[in-house]
């Protein structure tokens, strides 16, 4: 993994000027997109399907893609038909199964240039998902600025969020400070060579 920066223990150490420069660049970039990283735990890493696979396997959590994406197949193995209102909250758990999980792990790792997606645990509460989908409606519902505001709003009720960043080859894995134990676990999964005291 080429890029790995975290703020779990506070700002990046001043001893690494390149990491500090990249951290500030990413913080400014996401701030322009209306995501305030202050008070959140995050890891900046490469956009890579292997990174997402390792997080999912290491946490024992299948993942789903929230945003401009739907599962490939329904519970019977037939092509999934998206509801007219685009609210797939009741079907989000389908991401955890076979073909859908493989799609989520492979394609969820990368940003689409014209729309927003993020990866969250596939078994996220249906109530939380319904609120998230109802918060994102209209013609600009998967616009990056609109959706980054949702990350701010929902990060406290989700275990963790993986956001592949458009215009970058980087991803942001983020959690609230109250869920930072997930970030410690993700750090150990991605960088087992670095000892990290909680």
GROMACS .gro file of C-alpha atoms in nm:
model
  198
    1UNK     CA    1   0.000   0.000   0.000
    2UNK     CA    2   0.163   0.321  -0.118
    3UNK     CA    3  -0.046   0.573   0.076
    4UNK     CA    4  -0.145   0.533   0.437
    5UNK     CA    5  -0.209   0.829   0.664
    6UNK     CA    6  -0.416   0.827   0.979
    7UNK     CA    7  -0.516   1.075   1.249
    8UNK     CA    8  -0.626   0.816   1.505
    9UNK     CA    9  -0.378   0.955   1.757
   10UNK     CA   10  -0.399   1.316   1.639
   11UNK     CA   11  -0.223   1.503   1.357
   12UNK     CA   12   0.030   1.329   1.137
   13UNK     CA   13   0.377   1.351   1.288
   14UNK     CA   14   0.578   1.651   1.173
   15UNK     CA   15   0.870   1.416   1.102
   16UNK     CA   16   0.709   1.316   0.772
   17UNK     CA   17   0.660   1.634   0.565
   18UNK     CA   18   0.520   1.447   0.260
   19UNK     CA   19   0.254   1.274   0.472
   20UNK     CA   20   0.170   1.602   0.642
   21UNK     CA   21   0.139   1.778   0.303
   22UNK     CA   22  -0.089   1.504   0.169
   23UNK     CA   23  -0.299   1.508   0.486
   24UNK     CA   24  -0.353   1.884   0.457
   25UNK     CA   25  -0.431   1.853   0.085
   26UNK     CA   26  -0.694   1.585   0.152
   27UNK     CA   27  -0.841   1.774   0.448
   28UNK     CA   28  -0.880   2.085   0.231
   29UNK     CA   29  -1.024   1.879  -0.055
   30UNK     CA   30  -1.292   1.715   0.160
   31UNK     CA   31  -1.365   2.047   0.331
   32UNK     CA   32  -1.446   2.191  -0.013
   33UNK     CA   33  -1.688   1.899  -0.045
   34UNK     CA   34  -1.850   1.997   0.288
   35UNK     CA   35  -1.705   1.713   0.497
   36UNK     CA   36  -1.545   1.837   0.816
   37UNK     CA   37  -1.283   1.589   0.937
   38UNK     CA   38  -1.229   1.767   1.268
   39UNK     CA   39  -1.346   1.539   1.545
   40UNK     CA   40  -1.351   1.230   1.319
   41UNK     CA   41  -1.109   0.940   1.298
   42UNK     CA   42  -0.984   0.868   0.949
   43UNK     CA   43  -0.742   0.675   0.738
   44UNK     CA   44  -0.636   0.796   0.395
   45UNK     CA   45  -0.533   0.507   0.172
   46UNK     CA   46  -0.519   0.400  -0.192
   47UNK     CA   47  -0.839   0.324  -0.382
   48UNK     CA   48  -0.796  -0.048  -0.408
   49UNK     CA   49  -1.035  -0.345  -0.407
   50UNK     CA   50  -0.783  -0.540  -0.199
   51UNK     CA   51  -0.799  -0.272   0.074
   52UNK     CA   52  -1.178  -0.304   0.087
   53UNK     CA   53  -1.159  -0.686   0.084
   54UNK     CA   54  -0.916  -0.682   0.376
   55UNK     CA   55  -1.136  -0.445   0.577
   56UNK     CA   56  -1.448  -0.654   0.515
   57UNK     CA   57  -1.279  -0.986   0.592
   58UNK     CA   58  -1.085  -0.853   0.891
   59UNK     CA   59  -1.395  -0.703   1.053
   60UNK     CA   60  -1.615  -0.997   0.954
   61UNK     CA   61  -1.858  -0.750   0.798
   62UNK     CA   62  -1.990  -0.790   0.446
   63UNK     CA   63  -2.025  -0.454   0.274
   64UNK     CA   64  -2.275  -0.272   0.056
   65UNK     CA   65  -2.252   0.023  -0.179
   66UNK     CA   66  -2.463   0.323  -0.080
   67UNK     CA   67  -2.521   0.577  -0.352
   68UNK     CA   68  -2.567   0.545  -0.724
   69UNK     CA   69  -2.553   0.165  -0.724
   70UNK     CA   70  -2.788  -0.127  -0.655
   71UNK     CA   71  -2.732  -0.499  -0.596
   72UNK     CA   72  -2.686  -0.708  -0.909
   73UNK     CA   73  -2.940  -0.979  -0.820
   74UNK     CA   74  -3.240  -1.023  -0.590
   75UNK     CA   75  -3.291  -1.301  -0.334
   76UNK     CA   76  -3.399  -1.544  -0.610
   77UNK     CA   77  -3.089  -1.480  -0.822
   78UNK     CA   78  -3.279  -1.276  -1.081
   79UNK     CA   79  -3.158  -0.930  -1.191
   80UNK     CA   80  -3.242  -0.677  -0.920
   81UNK     CA   81  -3.515  -0.427  -1.009
   82UNK     CA   82  -3.467  -0.097  -0.832
   83UNK     CA   83  -3.782   0.045  -0.665
   84UNK     CA   84  -3.932   0.351  -0.833
   85UNK     CA   85  -3.840   0.571  -0.536
   86UNK     CA   86  -3.476   0.441  -0.546
   87UNK     CA   87  -3.499   0.356  -0.175
   88UNK     CA   88  -3.334   0.015  -0.150
   89UNK     CA   89  -3.308   0.025   0.230
   90UNK     CA   90  -3.521  -0.288   0.274
   91UNK     CA   91  -3.306  -0.470   0.016
   92UNK     CA   92  -2.965  -0.335   0.122
   93UNK     CA   93  -2.882  -0.662   0.298
   94UNK     CA   94  -2.878  -0.826  -0.048
   95UNK     CA   95  -2.530  -0.677  -0.086
   96UNK     CA   96  -2.404  -0.936   0.165
   97UNK     CA   97  -2.479  -1.230  -0.066
   98UNK     CA   98  -2.257  -1.399  -0.326
   99UNK     CA   99  -2.256  -1.213  -0.656
  100UNK     CA  100  -2.367  -0.887  -0.493
  101UNK     CA  101  -2.090  -0.902  -0.231
  102UNK     CA  102  -1.829  -0.968  -0.497
  103UNK     CA  103  -1.957  -0.668  -0.695
  104UNK     CA  104  -1.954  -0.446  -0.383
  105UNK     CA  105  -1.598  -0.545  -0.294
  106UNK     CA  106  -1.467  -0.499  -0.647
  107UNK     CA  107  -1.655  -0.189  -0.762
  108UNK     CA  108  -1.722  -0.014  -0.430
  109UNK     CA  109  -1.352   0.047  -0.386
  110UNK     CA  110  -1.337   0.296  -0.673
  111UNK     CA  111  -1.499   0.635  -0.731
  112UNK     CA  112  -1.734   0.694  -1.021
  113UNK     CA  113  -1.653   1.021  -1.191
  114UNK     CA  114  -2.012   1.142  -1.230
  115UNK     CA  115  -2.169   1.028  -0.904
  116UNK     CA  116  -2.111   0.956  -0.537
  117UNK     CA  117  -2.084   0.615  -0.375
  118UNK     CA  118  -1.960   0.500  -0.038
  119UNK     CA  119  -1.922   0.159   0.119
  120UNK     CA  120  -2.079   0.076   0.455
  121UNK     CA  121  -2.156  -0.248   0.642
  122UNK     CA  122  -2.421  -0.447   0.451
  123UNK     CA  123  -2.619  -0.518   0.766
  124UNK     CA  124  -2.665  -0.152   0.859
  125UNK     CA  125  -3.001  -0.098   1.030
  126UNK     CA  126  -3.292  -0.058   0.790
  127UNK     CA  127  -3.408   0.249   0.989
  128UNK     CA  128  -3.073   0.421   0.938
  129UNK     CA  129  -3.069   0.327   0.569
  130UNK     CA  130  -3.426   0.451   0.516
  131UNK     CA  131  -3.332   0.785   0.672
  132UNK     CA  132  -3.019   0.806   0.456
  133UNK     CA  133  -3.208   0.732   0.134
  134UNK     CA  134  -3.489   0.974   0.221
  135UNK     CA  135  -3.226   1.244   0.290
  136UNK     CA  136  -3.091   1.214  -0.062
  137UNK     CA  137  -3.361   1.282  -0.317
  138UNK     CA  138  -3.400   1.495  -0.625
  139UNK     CA  139  -3.197   1.550  -0.938
  140UNK     CA  140  -2.868   1.607  -0.752
  141UNK     CA  141  -2.914   1.324  -0.503
  142UNK     CA  142  -2.576   1.163  -0.571
  143UNK     CA  143  -2.381   1.486  -0.609
  144UNK     CA  144  -2.054   1.476  -0.412
  145UNK     CA  145  -2.125   1.788  -0.204
  146UNK     CA  146  -2.478   1.671  -0.117
  147UNK     CA  147  -2.354   1.327  -0.018
  148UNK     CA  148  -2.050   1.445   0.178
  149UNK     CA  149  -2.294   1.634   0.398
  150UNK     CA  150  -2.467   1.300   0.456
  151UNK     CA  151  -2.136   1.145   0.562
  152UNK     CA  152  -2.110   1.418   0.828
  153UNK     CA  153  -2.467   1.354   0.935
  154UNK     CA  154  -2.457   0.973   0.953
  155UNK     CA  155  -2.100   0.889   1.052
  156UNK     CA  156  -2.200   0.883   1.418
  157UNK     CA  157  -2.456   0.603   1.363
  158UNK     CA  158  -2.251   0.393   1.120
  159UNK     CA  159  -1.960   0.178   1.234
  160UNK     CA  160  -1.733   0.311   0.959
  161UNK     CA  161  -1.756   0.449   0.605
  162UNK     CA  162  -1.524   0.395   0.307
  163UNK     CA  163  -1.541   0.687   0.062
  164UNK     CA  164  -1.351   0.657  -0.268
  165UNK     CA  165  -1.267   1.014  -0.365
  166UNK     CA  166  -1.337   1.136  -0.717
  167UNK     CA  167  -1.046   1.316  -0.885
  168UNK     CA  168  -0.806   1.127  -0.658
  169UNK     CA  169  -0.668   0.774  -0.645
  170UNK     CA  170  -0.731   0.779  -0.271
  171UNK     CA  171  -1.003   0.668  -0.035
  172UNK     CA  172  -1.108   0.797   0.302
  173UNK     CA  173  -1.209   0.549   0.572
  174UNK     CA  174  -1.385   0.743   0.843
  175UNK     CA  175  -1.563   0.688   1.175
  176UNK     CA  176  -1.683   0.899   1.461
  177UNK     CA  177  -1.458   0.926   1.767
  178UNK     CA  178  -1.712   0.713   1.957
  179UNK     CA  179  -1.653   0.434   1.701
  180UNK     CA  180  -1.277   0.476   1.684
  181UNK     CA  181  -1.231   0.114   1.797
  182UNK     CA  182  -1.329   0.023   1.439
  183UNK     CA  183  -1.052   0.248   1.310
  184UNK     CA  184  -0.799   0.081   1.540
  185UNK     CA  185  -0.908  -0.258   1.403
  186UNK     CA  186  -0.897  -0.133   1.042
  187UNK     CA  187  -0.551   0.013   1.106
  188UNK     CA  188  -0.429  -0.326   1.234
  189UNK     CA  189  -0.585  -0.501   0.933
  190UNK     CA  190  -0.423  -0.270   0.679
  191UNK     CA  191  -0.094  -0.207   0.858
  192UNK     CA  192  -0.019  -0.504   1.086
  193UNK     CA  193   0.348  -0.402   1.073
  194UNK     CA  194   0.277  -0.084   1.273
  195UNK     CA  195   0.213  -0.122   1.644
  196UNK     CA  196  -0.076   0.097   1.750
  197UNK     CA  197  -0.160   0.136   2.117
  198UNK     CA  198  -0.525   0.226   2.183
   0.00000   0.00000   0.00000
